Amino acid sequence: MDGPAVSMITSRHFGAHADQSLYAGFPHVFRPEGGFGDLLLRGVRADYVTFPSGTSVEQYGTMSPLMDYFGGDLTLQQVLDWCAANGKKVHLLTPGRGFLWDETQIKPFFARLLAMPHLDVIETVTIGNEYYVDNPQHGGRMTPEDHARLVNLVTPHAIMLPPGKVWVQRVPAFRAFDNAPMIADVSPEMWHHFAGINYHHYASNQRQVRMFPVYSSFGPLKYPPMLVGEWNTKFISTETSEGVEQAFDVLEIFHTMLLNPAVEYAAFWGHLWRNLPNRAATATAEGVRINATGHMLDSLYDLQGW
């Protein structure tokens, strides 16, 4: 990877999320028989869906009955079945905080998971969710040391899933040293099982809209491939965030990602909206009405191969 390059737009740049917070507000949207398929096929025409998403990954055992791996109104099996029937892929996240701290929890979980039909639609597996150096400020979420322990425990089981490799989270910050504690605690024998790093990009200012990080290394990984598991703007909180203002910033971020040849996947976090009316304008009982940002992503889908 010498010098700048431009990635071709492919279906890997168009992912969606089954997000618990949106599903809680609009349960009809994510039913695979109707709205769930509408959101993916007619919303932004995503080619893969991430399940579960966001902080729900960290809530195994206490997850909302609306969404869980094995129970609730939206389950992993429903997502696998729907994707298999519609030619879509799944990006699977394994549980994080509050789970998988010993073999007595790990083995039953993966035994049940590995017995599911349609595992062949799983394209990537990421261990856990975000972690933070300043953990006390984030409601008790995982520290880098916690995440390293999770990686060491889960990786030997997760590689039994069809991809055969796992993606490891990188702390969502622009400070590389925040990852040092996690990197130091990951067992050396785990690194060759990593496909790359899962990175979340939320632009908090215009500088971050125009700058997408490039990592020459992550531990022993040199120029690691990147799965941008979540991305969006974050600094606009008014109703214009659903209009052309956000769409322009999103387009800039998308363009910046294409300038980074390490980016292999990019899943737009479409639920970063500040109020219920904005969500309602995006997903309704009559189907899916997408906003300006959604229309822009929908148009980019047609540029695949460029």
Short mmCIF file of N, CA and C in Angstrom, two decimals, residues 148-250:
data_model
loop_
_atom_site.label_atom_id
_atom_site.label_comp_id
_atom_site.label_asym_id
_atom_site.label_seq_id
_atom_site.Cartn_x
_atom_site.Cartn_y
_atom_site.Cartn_z
N ALA A 148 -9.53 -6.61 25.60
CA ALA A 148 -8.48 -7.58 25.32
C ALA A 148 -8.82 -8.94 25.92
N ARG A 149 -9.35 -8.92 27.13
CA ARG A 149 -9.74 -10.18 27.77
C ARG A 149 -10.85 -10.86 26.97
N LEU A 150 -11.82 -10.06 26.51
CA LEU A 150 -12.90 -10.60 25.70
C LEU A 150 -12.35 -11.21 24.41
N VAL A 151 -11.44 -10.51 23.76
CA VAL A 151 -10.83 -11.01 22.52
C VAL A 151 -10.13 -12.34 22.75
N ASN A 152 -9.37 -12.44 23.83
CA ASN A 152 -8.64 -13.67 24.12
C ASN A 152 -9.56 -14.85 24.39
N LEU A 153 -10.70 -14.59 25.02
CA LEU A 153 -11.63 -15.66 25.35
C LEU A 153 -12.50 -16.09 24.17
N VAL A 154 -12.91 -15.11 23.36
CA VAL A 154 -13.91 -15.38 22.33
C VAL A 154 -13.30 -15.83 21.00
N THR A 155 -12.14 -15.31 20.65
CA THR A 155 -11.57 -15.60 19.33
C THR A 155 -11.49 -17.09 19.00
N PRO A 156 -11.01 -17.96 19.89
CA PRO A 156 -10.93 -19.38 19.54
C PRO A 156 -12.28 -20.00 19.17
N HIS A 157 -13.37 -19.44 19.67
CA HIS A 157 -14.71 -19.94 19.34
C HIS A 157 -15.27 -19.24 18.10
N ALA A 158 -15.05 -17.94 18.00
CA ALA A 158 -15.61 -17.17 16.89
C ALA A 158 -15.04 -17.59 15.54
N ILE A 159 -13.81 -18.07 15.51
CA ILE A 159 -13.21 -18.47 14.23
C ILE A 159 -13.82 -19.76 13.70
N MET A 160 -14.69 -20.40 14.49
CA MET A 160 -15.38 -21.59 14.01
C MET A 160 -16.56 -21.22 13.11
N LEU A 161 -16.96 -19.95 13.11
CA LEU A 161 -18.02 -19.49 12.21
C LEU A 161 -17.47 -19.39 10.80
N PRO A 162 -18.33 -19.40 9.78
CA PRO A 162 -17.88 -19.50 8.38
C PRO A 162 -16.76 -18.58 7.94
N PRO A 163 -16.72 -17.30 8.35
CA PRO A 163 -15.61 -16.49 7.84
C PRO A 163 -14.24 -17.02 8.24
N GLY A 164 -14.15 -17.67 9.40
CA GLY A 164 -12.87 -18.23 9.84
C GLY A 164 -11.90 -17.22 10.41
N LYS A 165 -12.28 -15.95 10.36
CA LYS A 165 -11.45 -14.85 10.89
C LYS A 165 -12.37 -13.92 11.68
N VAL A 166 -11.80 -13.08 12.51
CA VAL A 166 -12.58 -12.10 13.25
C VAL A 166 -12.00 -10.72 13.04
N TRP A 167 -12.85 -9.72 13.23
CA TRP A 167 -12.43 -8.32 13.22
C TRP A 167 -12.37 -7.86 14.67
N VAL A 168 -11.37 -7.09 15.00
CA VAL A 168 -11.18 -6.61 16.37
C VAL A 168 -11.45 -5.12 16.42
N GLN A 169 -12.13 -4.69 17.49
CA GLN A 169 -12.50 -3.29 17.60
C GLN A 169 -11.29 -2.39 17.85
N ARG A 170 -11.35 -1.21 17.28
CA ARG A 170 -10.40 -0.16 17.60
C ARG A 170 -11.17 0.95 18.29
N VAL A 171 -10.62 1.49 19.38
CA VAL A 171 -11.35 2.52 20.13
C VAL A 171 -11.74 3.67 19.20
N PRO A 172 -12.99 4.14 19.29
CA PRO A 172 -13.45 5.21 18.38
C PRO A 172 -12.91 6.57 18.77
N ALA A 173 -11.67 6.80 18.47
CA ALA A 173 -11.04 8.09 18.77
C ALA A 173 -9.90 8.30 17.79
N PHE A 174 -9.43 9.53 17.71
CA PHE A 174 -8.34 9.84 16.79
C PHE A 174 -6.98 9.71 17.47
N ARG A 175 -6.97 9.19 18.70
CA ARG A 175 -5.72 9.09 19.45
C ARG A 175 -5.26 7.63 19.47
N ALA A 176 -4.21 7.34 18.73
CA ALA A 176 -3.75 5.96 18.60
C ALA A 176 -3.34 5.36 19.94
N PHE A 177 -2.81 6.19 20.84
CA PHE A 177 -2.32 5.65 22.10
C PHE A 177 -3.44 5.10 22.98
N ASP A 178 -4.71 5.46 22.70
CA ASP A 178 -5.81 4.91 23.47
C ASP A 178 -5.92 3.40 23.31
N ASN A 179 -5.41 2.89 22.21
CA ASN A 179 -5.50 1.45 21.95
C ASN A 179 -4.36 0.65 22.58
N ALA A 180 -3.35 1.33 23.06
CA ALA A 180 -2.15 0.64 23.54
C ALA A 180 -2.44 -0.40 24.62
N PRO A 181 -3.29 -0.11 25.63
CA PRO A 181 -3.55 -1.13 26.65
C PRO A 181 -4.19 -2.39 26.09
N MET A 182 -5.12 -2.22 25.13
CA MET A 182 -5.77 -3.39 24.53
C MET A 182 -4.78 -4.21 23.72
N ILE A 183 -3.98 -3.52 22.90
CA ILE A 183 -3.00 -4.21 22.05
C ILE A 183 -2.01 -4.99 22.91
N ALA A 184 -1.59 -4.38 24.02
CA ALA A 184 -0.60 -5.03 24.88
C ALA A 184 -1.14 -6.29 25.54
N ASP A 185 -2.46 -6.34 25.80
CA ASP A 185 -3.03 -7.46 26.53
C ASP A 185 -3.58 -8.58 25.65
N VAL A 186 -3.65 -8.36 24.34
CA VAL A 186 -4.10 -9.44 23.44
C VAL A 186 -3.01 -10.49 23.33
N SER A 187 -3.38 -11.75 23.50
CA SER A 187 -2.41 -12.83 23.44
C SER A 187 -1.76 -12.90 22.06
N PRO A 188 -0.46 -13.12 21.99
CA PRO A 188 0.24 -13.14 20.70
C PRO A 188 -0.34 -14.14 19.72
N GLU A 189 -0.84 -15.27 20.21
CA GLU A 189 -1.35 -16.30 19.30
C GLU A 189 -2.69 -15.93 18.67
N MET A 190 -3.30 -14.84 19.12
CA MET A 190 -4.60 -14.44 18.58
C MET A 190 -4.46 -13.62 17.30
N TRP A 191 -3.36 -12.92 17.13
CA TRP A 191 -3.27 -11.91 16.07
C TRP A 191 -3.44 -12.49 14.67
N HIS A 192 -3.01 -13.71 14.43
CA HIS A 192 -3.12 -14.24 13.08
C HIS A 192 -4.56 -14.65 12.73
N HIS A 193 -5.46 -14.57 13.71
CA HIS A 193 -6.88 -14.84 13.45
C HIS A 193 -7.65 -13.58 13.08
N PHE A 194 -7.00 -12.42 13.09
CA PHE A 194 -7.70 -11.16 12.85
C PHE A 194 -7.70 -10.81 11.36
N ALA A 195 -8.89 -10.52 10.84
CA ALA A 195 -9.01 -10.08 9.45
C ALA A 195 -8.65 -8.60 9.32
N GLY A 196 -8.81 -7.84 10.40
CA GLY A 196 -8.54 -6.42 10.37
C GLY A 196 -9.19 -5.75 11.56
N ILE A 197 -9.39 -4.44 11.49
CA ILE A 197 -9.95 -3.69 12.61
C ILE A 197 -11.32 -3.13 12.24
N ASN A 198 -12.22 -3.16 13.21
CA ASN A 198 -13.54 -2.56 13.08
C ASN A 198 -13.47 -1.18 13.72
N TYR A 199 -13.74 -0.18 12.92
CA TYR A 199 -13.57 1.22 13.36
C TYR A 199 -14.88 1.97 13.19
N HIS A 200 -15.28 2.77 14.17
CA HIS A 200 -16.48 3.59 14.10
C HIS A 200 -16.08 5.05 13.88
N HIS A 201 -16.62 5.64 12.82
CA HIS A 201 -16.24 7.01 12.46
C HIS A 201 -17.44 7.92 12.57
N TYR A 202 -17.45 8.76 13.60
CA TYR A 202 -18.47 9.78 13.77
C TYR A 202 -17.80 11.15 13.73
N ALA A 203 -18.04 11.89 12.68
CA ALA A 203 -17.39 13.19 12.52
C ALA A 203 -18.05 14.21 13.44
N SER A 204 -17.27 14.71 14.39
CA SER A 204 -17.78 15.67 15.36
C SER A 204 -17.54 17.11 14.95
N ASN A 205 -16.80 17.33 13.86
CA ASN A 205 -16.55 18.68 13.37
C ASN A 205 -16.17 18.58 11.90
N GLN A 206 -16.04 19.72 11.25
CA GLN A 206 -15.76 19.71 9.82
C GLN A 206 -14.39 19.10 9.50
N ARG A 207 -13.44 19.26 10.39
CA ARG A 207 -12.13 18.66 10.16
C ARG A 207 -12.24 17.14 10.06
N GLN A 208 -13.05 16.53 10.94
CA GLN A 208 -13.20 15.08 10.91
C GLN A 208 -14.04 14.61 9.73
N VAL A 209 -14.90 15.49 9.21
CA VAL A 209 -15.62 15.15 7.99
C VAL A 209 -14.65 14.93 6.85
N ARG A 210 -13.60 15.77 6.81
CA ARG A 210 -12.67 15.74 5.68
C ARG A 210 -11.43 14.88 5.95
N MET A 211 -11.35 14.29 7.14
CA MET A 211 -10.16 13.50 7.48
C MET A 211 -10.58 12.12 7.94
N PHE A 212 -10.14 11.10 7.23
CA PHE A 212 -10.41 9.73 7.65
C PHE A 212 -9.07 9.09 8.01
N PRO A 213 -8.95 8.49 9.18
CA PRO A 213 -7.64 8.03 9.64
C PRO A 213 -7.08 6.90 8.80
N VAL A 214 -5.78 6.89 8.67
CA VAL A 214 -5.04 5.81 8.01
C VAL A 214 -4.09 5.22 9.04
N TYR A 215 -4.16 3.92 9.23
CA TYR A 215 -3.32 3.27 10.23
C TYR A 215 -2.25 2.42 9.55
N SER A 216 -1.00 2.76 9.79
CA SER A 216 0.08 1.97 9.22
C SER A 216 0.28 0.68 10.00
N SER A 217 -0.21 0.67 11.24
CA SER A 217 -0.10 -0.55 12.03
C SER A 217 -1.16 -0.55 13.12
N PHE A 218 -1.47 -1.73 13.58
CA PHE A 218 -2.32 -1.93 14.75
C PHE A 218 -1.78 -3.17 15.43
N GLY A 219 -0.96 -2.96 16.46
CA GLY A 219 -0.19 -4.08 17.00
C GLY A 219 0.71 -4.61 15.90
N PRO A 220 0.79 -5.94 15.72
CA PRO A 220 1.63 -6.50 14.67
C PRO A 220 1.02 -6.42 13.27
N LEU A 221 -0.25 -5.98 13.16
CA LEU A 221 -0.90 -5.87 11.86
C LEU A 221 -0.38 -4.63 11.13
N LYS A 222 0.11 -4.81 9.94
CA LYS A 222 0.62 -3.70 9.14
C LYS A 222 -0.40 -3.29 8.10
N TYR A 223 -0.72 -2.00 8.05
CA TYR A 223 -1.77 -1.48 7.17
C TYR A 223 -3.00 -2.39 7.21
N PRO A 224 -3.59 -2.55 8.40
CA PRO A 224 -4.69 -3.50 8.54
C PRO A 224 -5.92 -3.07 7.74
N PRO A 225 -6.62 -4.02 7.12
CA PRO A 225 -7.91 -3.70 6.50
C PRO A 225 -8.86 -3.14 7.55
N MET A 226 -9.78 -2.30 7.08
CA MET A 226 -10.72 -1.64 7.99
C MET A 226 -12.16 -1.97 7.62
N LEU A 227 -12.91 -2.37 8.62
CA LEU A 227 -14.36 -2.51 8.51
C LEU A 227 -14.94 -1.31 9.26
N VAL A 228 -15.48 -0.36 8.54
CA VAL A 228 -16.06 0.81 9.19
C VAL A 228 -17.47 0.41 9.62
N GLY A 229 -17.53 -0.11 10.85
CA GLY A 229 -18.77 -0.72 11.33
C GLY A 229 -19.90 0.27 11.53
N GLU A 230 -19.58 1.52 11.82
CA GLU A 230 -20.57 2.57 11.97
C GLU A 230 -19.95 3.87 11.46
N TRP A 231 -20.73 4.66 10.72
CA TRP A 231 -20.24 5.98 10.33
C TRP A 231 -21.41 6.91 10.07
N ASN A 232 -21.19 8.16 10.38
CA ASN A 232 -22.19 9.20 10.17
C ASN A 232 -21.60 10.52 10.67
N THR A 233 -22.34 11.60 10.51
CA THR A 233 -21.97 12.84 11.17
C THR A 233 -22.55 12.82 12.58
N LYS A 234 -22.00 13.65 13.44
CA LYS A 234 -22.46 13.65 14.82
C LYS A 234 -22.69 15.04 15.38
N PHE A 235 -22.25 16.05 14.67
CA PHE A 235 -22.23 17.37 15.27
C PHE A 235 -23.42 18.24 14.92
N ILE A 236 -24.32 17.76 14.09
CA ILE A 236 -25.50 18.53 13.75
C ILE A 236 -26.69 17.96 14.52
N SER A 237 -27.35 18.76 15.32
CA SER A 237 -28.42 18.25 16.17
C SER A 237 -29.77 18.91 15.90
N THR A 238 -29.86 19.69 14.85
CA THR A 238 -31.13 20.34 14.54
C THR A 238 -31.87 19.52 13.49
N GLU A 239 -33.04 19.97 13.13
CA GLU A 239 -33.82 19.25 12.13
C GLU A 239 -33.13 19.23 10.77
N THR A 240 -32.21 20.16 10.54
CA THR A 240 -31.50 20.16 9.26
C THR A 240 -30.59 18.95 9.13
N SER A 241 -30.38 18.22 10.24
CA SER A 241 -29.55 17.02 10.15
C SER A 241 -30.20 15.97 9.27
N GLU A 242 -31.49 16.13 8.99
CA GLU A 242 -32.17 15.19 8.10
C GLU A 242 -32.21 15.72 6.66
N GLY A 243 -31.61 16.86 6.39
CA GLY A 243 -31.74 17.46 5.08
C GLY A 243 -30.43 17.53 4.33
N VAL A 244 -30.33 18.48 3.43
CA VAL A 244 -29.18 18.55 2.54
C VAL A 244 -27.89 18.89 3.28
N GLU A 245 -28.00 19.54 4.44
CA GLU A 245 -26.78 19.88 5.18
C GLU A 245 -26.05 18.61 5.61
N GLN A 246 -26.78 17.69 6.20
CA GLN A 246 -26.15 16.43 6.60
C GLN A 246 -25.76 15.62 5.36
N ALA A 247 -26.60 15.63 4.34
CA ALA A 247 -26.30 14.85 3.14
C ALA A 247 -24.96 15.26 2.54
N PHE A 248 -24.67 16.56 2.53
CA PHE A 248 -23.40 17.04 1.98
C PHE A 248 -22.23 16.52 2.81
N ASP A 249 -22.36 16.58 4.14
CA ASP A 249 -21.28 16.10 5.00
C ASP A 249 -21.10 14.58 4.87
N VAL A 250 -22.20 13.87 4.77
CA VAL A 250 -22.12 12.42 4.60
C VAL A 250 -21.42 12.08 3.29
#
